[in-house]
JSON list of C-alpha atoms in Angstrom, two decimals:
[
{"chain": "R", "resi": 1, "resn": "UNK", "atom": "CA", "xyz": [43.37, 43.81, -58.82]},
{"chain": "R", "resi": 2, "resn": "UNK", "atom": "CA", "xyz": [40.19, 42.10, -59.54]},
{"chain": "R", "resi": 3, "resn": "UNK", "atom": "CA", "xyz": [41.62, 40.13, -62.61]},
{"chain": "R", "resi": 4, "resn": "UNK", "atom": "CA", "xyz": [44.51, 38.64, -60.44]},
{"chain": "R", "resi": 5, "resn": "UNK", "atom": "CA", "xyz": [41.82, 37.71, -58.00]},
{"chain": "R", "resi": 6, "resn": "UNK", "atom": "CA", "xyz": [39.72, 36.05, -60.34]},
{"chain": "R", "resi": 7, "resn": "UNK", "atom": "CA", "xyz": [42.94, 34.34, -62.21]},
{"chain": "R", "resi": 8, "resn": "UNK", "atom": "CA", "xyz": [43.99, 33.07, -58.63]},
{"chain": "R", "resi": 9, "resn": "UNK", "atom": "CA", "xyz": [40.60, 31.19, -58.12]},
{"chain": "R", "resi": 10, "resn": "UNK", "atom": "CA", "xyz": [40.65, 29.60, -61.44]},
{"chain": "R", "resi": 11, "resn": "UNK", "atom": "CA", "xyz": [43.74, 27.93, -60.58]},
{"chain": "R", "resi": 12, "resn": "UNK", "atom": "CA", "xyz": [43.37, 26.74, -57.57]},
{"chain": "R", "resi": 13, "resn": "UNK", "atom": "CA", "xyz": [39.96, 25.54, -58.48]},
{"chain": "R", "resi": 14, "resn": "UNK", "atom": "CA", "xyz": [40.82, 22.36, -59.50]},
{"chain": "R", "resi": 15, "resn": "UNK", "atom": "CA", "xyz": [43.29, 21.93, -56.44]},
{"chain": "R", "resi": 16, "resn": "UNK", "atom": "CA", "xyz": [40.49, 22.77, -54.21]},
{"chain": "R", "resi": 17, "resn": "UNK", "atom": "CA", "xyz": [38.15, 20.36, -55.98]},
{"chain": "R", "resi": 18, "resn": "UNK", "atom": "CA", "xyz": [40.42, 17.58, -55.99]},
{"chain": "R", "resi": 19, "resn": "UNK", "atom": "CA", "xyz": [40.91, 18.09, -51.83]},
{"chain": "R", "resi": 20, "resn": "UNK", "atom": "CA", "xyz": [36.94, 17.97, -51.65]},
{"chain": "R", "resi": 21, "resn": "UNK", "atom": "CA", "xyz": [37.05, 14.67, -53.33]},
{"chain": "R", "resi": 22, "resn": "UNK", "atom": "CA", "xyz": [39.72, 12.97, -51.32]},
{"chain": "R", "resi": 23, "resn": "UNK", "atom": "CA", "xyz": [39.50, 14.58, -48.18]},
{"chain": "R", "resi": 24, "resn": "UNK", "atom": "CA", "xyz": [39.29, 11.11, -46.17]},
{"chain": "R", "resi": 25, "resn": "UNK", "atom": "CA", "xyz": [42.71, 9.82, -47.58]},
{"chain": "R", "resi": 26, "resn": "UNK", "atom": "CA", "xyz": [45.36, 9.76, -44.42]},
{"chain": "R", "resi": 27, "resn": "UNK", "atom": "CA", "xyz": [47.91, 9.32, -47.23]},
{"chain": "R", "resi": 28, "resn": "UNK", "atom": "CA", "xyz": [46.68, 13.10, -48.99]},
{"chain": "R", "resi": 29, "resn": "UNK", "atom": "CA", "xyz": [47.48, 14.46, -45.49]},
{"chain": "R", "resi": 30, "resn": "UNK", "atom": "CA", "xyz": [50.02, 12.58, -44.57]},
{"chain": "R", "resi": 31, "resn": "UNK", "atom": "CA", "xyz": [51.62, 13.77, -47.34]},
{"chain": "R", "resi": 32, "resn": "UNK", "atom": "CA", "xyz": [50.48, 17.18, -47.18]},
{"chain": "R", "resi": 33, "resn": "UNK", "atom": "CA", "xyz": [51.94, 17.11, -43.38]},
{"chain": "R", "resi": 34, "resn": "UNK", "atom": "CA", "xyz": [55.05, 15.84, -44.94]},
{"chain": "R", "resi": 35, "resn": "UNK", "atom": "CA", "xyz": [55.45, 18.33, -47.80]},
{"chain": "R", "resi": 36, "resn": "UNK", "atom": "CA", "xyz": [55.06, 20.98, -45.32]},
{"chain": "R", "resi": 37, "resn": "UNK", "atom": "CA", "xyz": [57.79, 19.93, -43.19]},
{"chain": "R", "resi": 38, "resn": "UNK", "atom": "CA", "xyz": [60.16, 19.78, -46.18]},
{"chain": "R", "resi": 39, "resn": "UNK", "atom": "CA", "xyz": [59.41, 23.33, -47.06]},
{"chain": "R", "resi": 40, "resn": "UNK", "atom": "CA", "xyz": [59.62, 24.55, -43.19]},
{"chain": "R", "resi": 41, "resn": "UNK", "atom": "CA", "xyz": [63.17, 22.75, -42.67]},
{"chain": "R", "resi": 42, "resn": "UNK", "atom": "CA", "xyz": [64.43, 23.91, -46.34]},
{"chain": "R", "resi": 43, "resn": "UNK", "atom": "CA", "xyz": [63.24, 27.82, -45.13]},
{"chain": "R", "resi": 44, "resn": "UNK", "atom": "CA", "xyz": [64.70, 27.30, -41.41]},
{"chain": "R", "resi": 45, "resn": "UNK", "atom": "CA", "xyz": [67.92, 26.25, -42.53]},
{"chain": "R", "resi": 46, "resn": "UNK", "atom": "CA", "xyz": [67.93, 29.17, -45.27]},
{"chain": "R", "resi": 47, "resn": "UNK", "atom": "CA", "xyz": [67.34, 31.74, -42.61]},
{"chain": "R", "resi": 48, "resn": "UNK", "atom": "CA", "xyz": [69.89, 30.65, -40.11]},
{"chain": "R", "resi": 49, "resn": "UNK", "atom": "CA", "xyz": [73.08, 30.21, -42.22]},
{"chain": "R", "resi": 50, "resn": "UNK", "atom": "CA", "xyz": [75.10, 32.41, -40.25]},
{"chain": "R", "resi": 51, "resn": "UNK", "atom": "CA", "xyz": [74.61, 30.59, -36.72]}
]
């Protein structure tokens, strides 16, 4: 359990870091924003196919 722990960190890591850096860029979160509303709308319309 540990070893999945510790291979989780390592790759996120450099995700993490590069947030730290650019954490004042509107465009990183307006992106971010918009990348989560693609996934949301791609999940809601998977989960209500039969309406």
């Amino acid at each position: 359990m540990l070893n999945i722990i510790d291979t989780l960190e390592k790759w996120i890591q450099p995700f993490k870091d590069f947030i730290m850096k650019n954490h004042g860029n509107p465009f990183l979160w307006a992106g971010l924003v918009l990348l989560g509303l693609i996934v949301f709308g791609f999940t809601y319309n998977a989960l209500n196919k039969n309406k």
